[in-house]
Amino acid sequence: PDAESRWGAFNILNLENQKKLLTLFEEAASGSHNDPKWKQIGDFYASGMDTAKIEEAGISPLKQYFEKIDAISSIDDVLKMTGEMASYGMNPFFHFYAGADDKNSEMMVASLYQGGLGLPDRDYYFPKDDRSKMILDEYKKHLGKMFVLFGQSKEEANKSSETILNIETKIAEASSTRLELRDPVKNYNKMLIDDLQKKTSNFNWTLFFEALNVEKPTDIVVGQP
């Protein structure tokens, strides 16, 4: 199709699946089922489709999370908040997930993968041509606009966007390149969680998993140590 940059069996399967899900969501939202699970799905879908209500609410639904972030006063608090955010599917510094073990297809294993960047990969933070510089400048403007929507003055927003960009650039410096990420051996580092703790003594993994509300795993695959 003209609107697609690529097309194949997986795209077709995904499109068909989305259509089937839409049918189920609309059926759930119709109120034709008495089952509370159907109602929950229907309410969730309807809340996401009510764009007028979303605009009216603004950032108020996020206020409790901003207040928790504002209350951070120690490194331990950072780790707890990181774990809590991971429980919502947000990964501020790195990705944590359960995935198939690349060397044991019968096992699902806890996994860590680099993250924490607002731009697609590390190279965007080190522009080498005019187009790359333009993208980075526009990203900085975007960050500023987000802080203005949050309620900051333009001057405060500019300072906040500088802070974010500095943090992300530091993370980018420590990140693997796209080329390095293609190496399946280099990006598979399975170890005991206790060994990971020894390697990262400044990061209390127990606090992270407690905040995530999951049991601390025995084994973990670290994508990019």
Coordinates of N, CA and C in Angstrom, one line a residue:
P1 N 0.8 -1.2 0.0 CA 0.0 0.0 0.0 C 0.9 1.3 0.0
D2 N 0.4 2.3 -0.6 CA 1.1 3.6 -0.7 C 1.5 4.2 0.6
A3 N 0.6 3.9 1.6 CA 0.9 4.6 2.9 C 1.9 3.8 3.8
E4 N 2.4 2.7 3.3 CA 3.3 1.9 4.1 C 4.8 2.0 3.5
S5 N 5.7 1.9 4.4 CA 7.1 1.9 4.0 C 7.6 0.5 3.7
R6 N 6.9 -0.5 4.3 CA 7.2 -1.9 4.0 C 5.9 -2.7 4.1
W7 N 5.9 -3.9 3.5 CA 4.6 -4.7 3.6 C 5.0 -6.1 3.4
G8 N 4.4 -7.0 4.3 CA 4.6 -8.4 4.2 C 3.6 -9.1 5.1
A9 N 3.9 -10.4 5.3 CA 3.0 -11.3 6.1 C 2.8 -10.8 7.5
F10 N 3.8 -10.3 8.1 CA 3.7 -9.8 9.5 C 2.9 -8.6 9.6
N11 N 3.0 -7.7 8.6 CA 2.2 -6.5 8.6 C 0.7 -6.8 8.5
I12 N 0.4 -7.8 7.6 CA -1.0 -8.2 7.3 C -1.5 -8.8 8.6
L13 N -0.8 -9.7 9.2 CA -1.2 -10.3 10.5 C -1.5 -9.3 11.6
N14 N -0.6 -8.3 11.7 CA -0.8 -7.2 12.7 C -2.1 -6.4 12.4
L15 N -2.3 -6.1 11.1 CA -3.5 -5.4 10.8 C -4.8 -6.1 11.1
E16 N -4.7 -7.4 10.7 CA -5.9 -8.3 11.0 C -6.2 -8.4 12.5
N17 N -5.1 -8.5 13.3 CA -5.2 -8.6 14.7 C -5.8 -7.3 15.3
Q18 N -5.3 -6.2 14.8 CA -5.8 -4.9 15.3 C -7.3 -4.7 15.0
K19 N -7.8 -5.2 13.9 CA -9.2 -5.1 13.5 C -10.0 -6.0 14.5
K20 N -9.5 -7.2 14.8 CA -10.2 -8.1 15.7 C -10.2 -7.5 17.1
L21 N -9.1 -6.9 17.5 CA -9.1 -6.3 18.9 C -10.1 -5.1 18.9
L22 N -10.1 -4.3 17.9 CA -11.1 -3.2 17.8 C -12.5 -3.7 18.0
T23 N -12.9 -4.8 17.3 CA -14.2 -5.3 17.4 C -14.5 -5.7 18.8
L24 N -13.5 -6.4 19.5 CA -13.7 -6.8 20.9 C -13.8 -5.6 21.8
F25 N -13.0 -4.6 21.6 CA -13.1 -3.4 22.5 C -14.4 -2.7 22.3
E26 N -14.9 -2.5 21.1 CA -16.2 -1.9 20.9 C -17.3 -2.7 21.5
E27 N -17.2 -4.0 21.4 CA -18.2 -4.8 22.0 C -18.2 -4.7 23.5
A28 N -17.0 -4.6 24.1 CA -16.9 -4.5 25.5 C -17.5 -3.1 26.0
A29 N -17.2 -2.1 25.2 CA -17.7 -0.7 25.5 C -19.2 -0.5 25.3
S30 N -19.8 -1.5 24.6 CA -21.2 -1.3 24.3 C -22.1 -1.6 25.5
G31 N -21.5 -2.2 26.5 CA -22.3 -2.5 27.7 C -23.2 -3.7 27.6
S32 N -23.0 -4.6 26.6 CA -23.8 -5.7 26.3 C -23.4 -6.9 27.2
H33 N -22.3 -6.8 27.9 CA -21.9 -8.0 28.8 C -22.0 -7.6 30.2
N34 N -22.5 -8.6 31.1 CA -22.6 -8.4 32.5 C -21.3 -8.7 33.2
D35 N -20.4 -9.4 32.6 CA -19.2 -9.9 33.2 C -18.3 -8.6 33.5
P36 N -17.9 -8.5 34.8 CA -17.1 -7.3 35.2 C -15.8 -7.1 34.5
K37 N -15.2 -8.3 34.0 CA -14.0 -8.2 33.2 C -14.2 -7.5 31.9
W38 N -15.4 -7.8 31.3 CA -15.7 -7.1 30.0 C -15.9 -5.6 30.2
K39 N -16.6 -5.3 31.4 CA -16.9 -3.9 31.7 C -15.6 -3.2 31.9
Q40 N -14.6 -3.8 32.6 CA -13.3 -3.2 32.8 C -12.6 -2.9 31.5
I41 N -12.6 -3.8 30.6 CA -12.0 -3.6 29.3 C -12.7 -2.5 28.5
G42 N -14.0 -2.5 28.6 CA -14.8 -1.5 27.9 C -14.6 -0.1 28.5
D43 N -14.5 0.0 29.8 CA -14.3 1.3 30.4 C -12.9 1.8 30.1
F44 N -11.9 0.9 30.1 CA -10.5 1.3 29.8 C -10.5 1.9 28.3
Y45 N -11.1 1.2 27.4 CA -11.1 1.6 26.0 C -11.8 2.9 25.8
A46 N -13.0 3.0 26.5 CA -13.8 4.3 26.4 C -13.0 5.5 26.9
S47 N -12.3 5.3 28.0 CA -11.5 6.4 28.6 C -10.4 6.8 27.7
G48 N -9.8 5.9 27.0 CA -8.8 6.3 26.0 C -9.3 7.0 24.8
M49 N -10.6 6.7 24.4 CA -11.2 7.3 23.3 C -11.8 8.7 23.5
D50 N -12.0 9.0 24.8 CA -12.7 10.3 25.2 C -11.6 11.4 25.2
T51 N -11.3 11.9 24.0 CA -10.2 12.9 23.9 C -10.6 14.2 24.5
A52 N -11.9 14.5 24.5 CA -12.3 15.8 25.1 C -12.1 15.8 26.6
K53 N -12.3 14.6 27.2 CA -12.1 14.5 28.7 C -10.6 14.5 29.0
I54 N -9.8 13.9 28.1 CA -8.4 13.9 28.2 C -7.8 15.3 28.2
E55 N -8.3 16.1 27.2 CA -7.8 17.5 27.1 C -8.2 18.3 28.3
E56 N -9.4 18.0 28.8 CA -9.9 18.8 30.0 C -9.1 18.5 31.2
A57 N -8.7 17.2 31.3 CA -8.0 16.8 32.5 C -6.5 17.3 32.5
G58 N -6.0 17.5 31.3 CA -4.6 18.0 31.2 C -3.6 17.1 31.9
I59 N -2.7 17.7 32.7 CA -1.7 16.8 33.4 C -2.2 16.4 34.8
S60 N -3.4 16.7 35.2 CA -3.9 16.4 36.6 C -3.8 14.9 36.9
P61 N -4.1 14.0 36.0 CA -3.9 12.6 36.3 C -2.5 12.1 36.7
L62 N -1.5 12.9 36.2 CA -0.1 12.6 36.4 C 0.4 13.3 37.7
K63 N -0.4 14.1 38.3 CA 0.1 15.0 39.4 C 0.7 14.1 40.5
Q64 N 0.1 13.0 40.9 CA 0.6 12.2 42.0 C 2.0 11.6 41.7
Y65 N 2.3 11.4 40.4 CA 3.6 10.8 40.1 C 4.6 12.0 40.1
F66 N 4.3 13.1 39.7 CA 5.2 14.3 39.7 C 5.5 14.6 41.2
E67 N 4.5 14.5 42.1 CA 4.7 14.8 43.5 C 5.7 13.8 44.1
K68 N 5.6 12.5 43.7 CA 6.5 11.5 44.2 C 7.9 11.8 43.7
I69 N 8.1 12.2 42.4 CA 9.4 12.5 41.9 C 10.0 13.7 42.6
D70 N 9.1 14.7 42.9 CA 9.6 15.9 43.6 C 10.0 15.6 45.1
A71 N 9.5 14.5 45.6 CA 9.8 14.1 47.0 C 11.1 13.3 47.1
I72 N 11.7 13.0 46.0 CA 13.0 12.2 46.0 C 14.1 13.0 46.7
S73 N 14.7 12.3 47.6 CA 15.8 13.0 48.4 C 17.1 12.2 48.5
S74 N 17.1 11.0 47.9 CA 18.2 10.1 48.0 C 18.3 9.2 46.8
I75 N 19.5 8.6 46.6 CA 19.7 7.6 45.6 C 18.7 6.5 45.7
D76 N 18.5 6.0 47.0 CA 17.5 4.9 47.2 C 16.1 5.3 46.7
D77 N 15.7 6.6 46.9 CA 14.4 7.1 46.4 C 14.4 7.0 44.9
V78 N 15.5 7.3 44.3 CA 15.5 7.2 42.8 C 15.3 5.8 42.3
L79 N 16.0 4.8 43.0 CA 15.8 3.4 42.7 C 14.4 2.9 42.9
K80 N 13.8 3.3 44.0 CA 12.4 2.9 44.3 C 11.5 3.5 43.2
M81 N 11.7 4.7 42.8 CA 10.8 5.4 41.8 C 11.0 4.7 40.4
T82 N 12.3 4.3 40.2 CA 12.6 3.6 38.9 C 11.8 2.3 38.8
G83 N 11.8 1.6 39.9 CA 11.1 0.3 40.0 C 9.6 0.5 39.9
E84 N 9.0 1.5 40.6 CA 7.6 1.8 40.5 C 7.2 2.2 39.1
M85 N 8.0 3.0 38.4 CA 7.7 3.4 37.0 C 7.8 2.2 36.1
A86 N 8.7 1.3 36.4 CA 8.8 0.1 35.5 C 7.5 -0.7 35.7
S87 N 6.9 -0.7 36.8 CA 5.6 -1.4 37.0 C 4.5 -0.8 36.2
Y88 N 4.6 0.4 35.7 CA 3.6 1.1 34.9 C 4.0 0.9 33.4
G89 N 5.1 0.2 33.1 CA 5.6 0.0 31.7 C 6.4 1.2 31.3
M90 N 6.9 2.0 32.2 CA 7.8 3.1 31.9 C 9.2 2.8 32.4
N91 N 10.2 3.0 31.6 CA 11.5 2.6 31.9 C 12.5 3.8 31.8
P92 N 12.7 4.6 32.8 CA 13.4 5.9 32.7 C 14.9 5.8 32.4
F93 N 15.5 4.7 32.8 CA 17.0 4.6 32.5 C 17.4 3.4 31.7
F94 N 16.6 2.3 31.8 CA 16.9 1.1 31.1 C 15.6 0.3 31.0
H95 N 15.6 -0.7 30.1 CA 14.4 -1.5 29.9 C 14.5 -2.8 30.8
F96 N 13.5 -3.1 31.5 CA 13.5 -4.4 32.3 C 12.2 -5.2 31.8
Y97 N 12.4 -6.4 31.5 CA 11.3 -7.2 30.9 C 11.6 -8.7 31.1
A98 N 10.6 -9.5 30.9 CA 10.8 -11.0 30.8 C 10.8 -11.4 29.4
G99 N 11.8 -12.1 28.9 CA 11.9 -12.5 27.5 C 12.4 -13.9 27.4
A100 N 12.3 -14.4 26.2 CA 12.8 -15.8 25.9 C 14.3 -15.8 26.0
D101 N 14.9 -16.8 26.7 CA 16.3 -16.9 26.8 C 16.9 -17.3 25.5
D102 N 17.8 -16.5 24.9 CA 18.3 -16.8 23.6 C 19.0 -18.1 23.5
K103 N 19.5 -18.6 24.6 CA 20.3 -19.9 24.6 C 19.5 -21.0 25.2
N104 N 18.2 -20.8 25.6 CA 17.4 -21.8 26.1 C 15.9 -21.4 25.8
S105 N 15.4 -21.9 24.7 CA 14.1 -21.5 24.2 C 12.9 -22.0 25.1
E106 N 13.2 -22.9 26.1 CA 12.2 -23.3 27.0 C 12.1 -22.5 28.2
M107 N 12.9 -21.4 28.3 CA 12.9 -20.6 29.5 C 12.7 -19.1 29.2
M108 N 11.8 -18.5 30.1 CA 11.7 -17.1 30.1 C 12.6 -16.5 31.2
V109 N 13.3 -15.5 30.8 CA 14.3 -15.0 31.8 C 14.2 -13.5 32.0
A110 N 14.5 -13.0 33.2 CA 14.6 -11.5 33.4 C 15.7 -10.9 32.6
S111 N 15.4 -9.8 32.0 CA 16.3 -9.2 31.0 C 16.4 -7.7 31.2
L112 N 17.6 -7.1 31.0 CA 17.9 -5.7 31.1 C 18.4 -5.3 29.7
Y113 N 18.0 -4.1 29.2 CA 18.4 -3.6 27.9 C 18.5 -2.1 28.0
Q114 N 19.5 -1.6 27.3 CA 19.8 -0.1 27.4 C 18.6 0.7 27.0
G115 N 18.4 1.9 27.6 CA 17.3 2.8 27.3 C 17.6 4.1 27.9
G116 N 16.5 4.9 28.2 CA 16.7 6.2 28.8 C 16.8 7.3 27.8
L117 N 16.7 7.1 26.5 CA 16.9 8.1 25.5 C 15.5 8.5 24.9
G118 N 15.3 9.8 24.7 CA 14.1 10.2 24.0 C 14.2 10.1 22.5
L119 N 15.4 10.2 22.0 CA 15.6 10.0 20.6 C 15.9 8.6 20.2
P120 N 15.8 8.2 19.0 CA 15.8 6.7 18.6 C 17.1 6.0 19.0
D121 N 18.3 6.6 18.9 CA 19.5 5.9 19.4 C 20.6 7.0 19.7
R122 N 21.7 6.5 20.2 CA 22.8 7.3 20.8 C 23.3 8.3 19.8
D123 N 23.4 8.0 18.5 CA 24.0 8.8 17.5 C 23.3 10.2 17.3
Y124 N 22.0 10.2 17.6 CA 21.3 11.5 17.5 C 21.9 12.5 18.4
Y125 N 22.5 12.1 19.5 CA 23.0 13.1 20.5 C 24.4 13.6 20.2
F126 N 25.0 13.1 19.1 CA 26.3 13.5 18.7 C 26.3 13.8 17.2
P127 N 25.6 14.9 16.8 CA 25.3 15.3 15.4 C 26.6 15.6 14.6
K128 N 26.7 15.1 13.4 CA 27.9 15.3 12.5 C 27.6 16.1 11.3
D129 N 26.3 16.4 11.0 CA 25.9 17.1 9.8 C 24.8 18.0 10.2
D130 N 24.4 18.9 9.2 CA 23.4 19.9 9.5 C 22.0 19.3 9.8
R131 N 21.7 18.2 9.1 CA 20.4 17.6 9.4 C 20.3 17.0 10.8
S132 N 21.4 16.4 11.2 CA 21.4 15.8 12.6 C 21.3 16.9 13.6
K133 N 22.0 18.0 13.4 CA 22.0 19.2 14.3 C 20.6 19.7 14.4
M134 N 19.9 19.8 13.2 CA 18.5 20.3 13.2 C 17.6 19.4 14.0
I135 N 17.8 18.1 13.9 CA 16.9 17.2 14.7 C 17.1 17.4 16.2
L136 N 18.4 17.5 16.6 CA 18.7 17.7 18.0 C 18.1 19.0 18.5
D137 N 18.2 20.0 17.7 CA 17.6 21.4 18.1 C 16.1 21.3 18.2
E138 N 15.5 20.6 17.3 CA 14.0 20.5 17.3 C 13.6 19.6 18.5
Y139 N 14.4 18.6 18.9 CA 14.1 17.8 20.0 C 14.1 18.6 21.3
K140 N 15.1 19.5 21.4 CA 15.3 20.4 22.5 C 14.1 21.3 22.6
K141 N 13.6 21.9 21.5 CA 12.4 22.7 21.5 C 11.2 21.9 21.9
H142 N 11.1 20.7 21.5 CA 10.0 19.8 21.9 C 9.9 19.6 23.4
L143 N 11.1 19.4 24.0 CA 11.2 19.2 25.5 C 10.7 20.5 26.2
G144 N 11.1 21.6 25.6 CA 10.7 22.9 26.2 C 9.2 23.1 26.2
K145 N 8.6 22.7 25.0 CA 7.1 22.8 24.9 C 6.4 21.9 25.9
M146 N 7.0 20.7 26.2 CA 6.4 19.8 27.2 C 6.4 20.5 28.6
F147 N 7.5 21.1 28.9 CA 7.6 21.8 30.2 C 6.7 23.0 30.3
V148 N 6.4 23.7 29.2 CA 5.5 24.8 29.2 C 4.1 24.3 29.4
L149 N 3.7 23.2 28.8 CA 2.4 22.5 29.0 C 2.3 22.1 30.4
F150 N 3.4 21.7 31.0 CA 3.4 21.3 32.4 C 3.1 22.4 33.4
G151 N 3.4 23.6 32.9 CA 3.1 24.8 33.7 C 4.3 25.7 34.0
Q152 N 5.5 25.4 33.4 CA 6.6 26.2 33.7 C 6.6 27.4 32.7
S153 N 7.4 28.5 33.2 CA 7.6 29.6 32.3 C 8.5 29.2 31.2
K154 N 8.6 30.0 30.1 CA 9.5 29.7 29.0 C 10.9 29.6 29.5
E155 N 11.3 30.5 30.3 CA 12.7 30.5 30.8 C 13.0 29.2 31.6
E156 N 12.0 28.8 32.5 CA 12.2 27.6 33.3 C 12.2 26.4 32.4
A157 N 11.3 26.4 31.4 CA 11.2 25.3 30.5 C 12.5 25.1 29.7
N158 N 13.2 26.2 29.3 CA 14.5 26.1 28.6 C 15.5 25.4 29.5
K159 N 15.6 25.8 30.8 CA 16.5 25.3 31.7 C 16.2 23.8 31.9
S160 N 15.0 23.4 32.1 CA 14.6 22.0 32.3 C 15.0 21.2 31.1
S161 N 14.7 21.7 29.9 CA 15.1 20.9 28.7 C 16.6 20.7 28.5
E162 N 17.4 21.7 29.0 CA 18.8 21.6 29.0 C 19.2 20.5 29.9
T163 N 18.6 20.4 31.1 CA 18.9 19.4 32.1 C 18.6 18.0 31.5
I164 N 17.4 17.8 30.9 CA 17.0 16.6 30.3 C 18.0 16.2 29.3
L165 N 18.4 17.1 28.4 CA 19.3 16.8 27.3 C 20.7 16.4 27.8
N166 N 21.1 17.0 28.9 CA 22.4 16.7 29.5 C 22.4 15.3 30.1
I167 N 21.3 14.9 30.7 CA 21.2 13.6 31.3 C 21.2 12.5 30.2
E168 N 20.4 12.8 29.2 CA 20.2 11.8 28.1 C 21.5 11.7 27.3
T169 N 22.3 12.8 27.2 CA 23.6 12.7 26.5 C 24.6 11.9 27.2
K170 N 24.5 12.0 28.6 CA 25.4 11.1 29.4 C 25.0 9.6 29.2
I171 N 23.7 9.4 29.2 CA 23.3 8.0 29.0 C 23.7 7.5 27.6
A172 N 23.6 8.4 26.6 CA 24.0 8.1 25.2 C 25.4 7.7 25.1
E173 N 26.3 8.5 25.8 CA 27.7 8.2 25.8 C 28.0 6.8 26.3
A174 N 27.2 6.3 27.2 CA 27.4 4.9 27.7 C 26.7 3.8 26.9
S175 N 25.9 4.2 25.9 CA 25.1 3.3 25.2 C 25.8 2.7 24.0
S176 N 25.4 1.5 23.6 CA 26.0 0.8 22.5 C 25.4 1.4 21.2
T177 N 26.2 1.4 20.1 CA 25.8 1.9 18.8 C 24.8 0.8 18.2
R178 N 24.2 1.3 17.1 CA 23.3 0.3 16.3 C 24.1 -0.9 15.8
L179 N 25.3 -0.6 15.4 CA 26.2 -1.7 14.9 C 26.5 -2.7 16.0
E180 N 26.8 -2.1 17.2 CA 27.2 -3.0 18.3 C 25.9 -3.8 18.8
L181 N 24.8 -3.3 18.6 CA 23.5 -3.9 19.0 C 23.2 -5.1 18.1
R182 N 23.8 -5.2 17.0 CA 23.6 -6.3 16.0 C 24.3 -7.6 16.4
D183 N 25.2 -7.5 17.4 CA 26.0 -8.7 17.8 C 25.3 -9.5 18.8
P184 N 24.7 -10.6 18.5 CA 23.9 -11.4 19.4 C 24.7 -11.9 20.6
V185 N 26.0 -12.2 20.4 CA 26.8 -12.7 21.4 C 27.2 -11.6 22.5
K186 N 27.6 -10.5 21.9 CA 28.0 -9.4 22.8 C 26.8 -8.9 23.6
N187 N 25.6 -9.0 23.1 CA 24.4 -8.5 23.8 C 23.7 -9.5 24.6
Y188 N 24.3 -10.7 24.9 CA 23.8 -11.7 25.7 C 24.8 -11.9 26.9
N189 N 24.5 -11.5 28.1 CA 25.3 -11.6 29.2 C 24.5 -12.1 30.4
K190 N 24.4 -13.4 30.5 CA 23.6 -14.0 31.5 C 24.4 -14.2 32.8
M191 N 23.8 -13.8 33.9 CA 24.6 -13.8 35.2 C 23.6 -14.0 36.3
L192 N 24.1 -14.4 37.5 CA 23.3 -14.4 38.7 C 23.0 -13.0 39.1
I193 N 21.8 -12.8 39.7 CA 21.5 -11.4 40.1 C 22.5 -10.9 41.2
D194 N 23.0 -11.9 42.0 CA 24.0 -11.5 43.0 C 25.3 -11.0 42.4
D195 N 25.7 -11.6 41.2 CA 26.8 -11.1 40.5 C 26.6 -9.8 39.9
L196 N 25.4 -9.5 39.4 CA 25.1 -8.2 38.9 C 25.2 -7.2 40.0
Q197 N 24.7 -7.5 41.2 CA 24.8 -6.6 42.3 C 26.2 -6.2 42.6
K198 N 27.1 -7.2 42.5 CA 28.5 -7.0 42.8 C 29.1 -6.0 41.8
K199 N 28.7 -6.2 40.5 CA 29.2 -5.4 39.4 C 28.7 -3.9 39.5
T200 N 27.5 -3.8 40.1 CA 26.8 -2.5 40.1 C 26.5 -2.1 41.6
S201 N 27.6 -1.9 42.4 CA 27.4 -1.8 43.8 C 26.7 -0.5 44.2
N202 N 26.6 0.5 43.3 CA 25.9 1.7 43.6 C 24.4 1.6 43.3
F203 N 23.9 0.4 42.8 CA 22.5 0.3 42.5 C 21.9 -0.9 43.3
N204 N 21.0 -0.6 44.2 CA 20.4 -1.6 45.0 C 19.3 -2.3 44.3
W205 N 19.6 -3.4 43.7 CA 18.6 -4.1 42.9 C 17.4 -4.6 43.8
T206 N 17.7 -4.9 45.0 CA 16.6 -5.4 45.9 C 15.5 -4.3 46.0
L207 N 15.9 -3.0 46.2 CA 14.9 -1.9 46.3 C 14.2 -1.8 45.0
F208 N 14.9 -2.0 43.8 CA 14.2 -1.8 42.5 C 13.1 -2.9 42.4
F209 N 13.4 -4.2 42.7 CA 12.5 -5.2 42.5 C 11.3 -5.1 43.5
E210 N 11.6 -4.7 44.7 CA 10.5 -4.5 45.7 C 9.5 -3.4 45.2
A211 N 10.1 -2.3 44.7 CA 9.2 -1.3 44.1 C 8.4 -1.7 42.9
L212 N 9.1 -2.6 42.1 CA 8.4 -3.2 41.0 C 7.4 -4.2 41.3
N213 N 7.4 -4.7 42.6 CA 6.5 -5.6 43.1 C 6.6 -7.0 42.5
V214 N 7.9 -7.4 42.2 CA 8.1 -8.7 41.7 C 9.3 -9.4 42.5
E215 N 9.3 -10.7 42.5 CA 10.3 -11.4 43.2 C 11.6 -11.2 42.5
K216 N 12.7 -11.0 43.3 CA 14.0 -10.8 42.7 C 14.4 -12.1 42.0
P217 N 14.8 -12.0 40.7 CA 15.1 -13.2 39.9 C 16.5 -13.8 40.4
T218 N 16.7 -15.0 40.0 CA 18.0 -15.7 40.3 C 18.9 -15.4 39.2
D219 N 18.5 -15.6 37.9 CA 19.3 -15.3 36.7 C 18.7 -14.0 36.0
I220 N 19.6 -13.3 35.4 CA 19.2 -12.2 34.6 C 20.2 -12.0 33.4
V221 N 19.6 -11.6 32.3 CA 20.4 -11.4 31.1 C 20.6 -9.9 30.9
V222 N 21.8 -9.5 31.0 CA 22.2 -8.0 30.8 C 22.6 -7.8 29.4
G223 N 21.8 -7.0 28.7 CA 22.1 -6.8 27.3 C 23.4 -6.0 27.1
Q224 N 23.5 -4.9 27.7 CA 24.7 -4.0 27.5 C 25.3 -3.7 28.9
P225 N 26.2 -4.5 29.4 CA 26.8 -4.2 30.7 C 27.4 -2.8 30.9

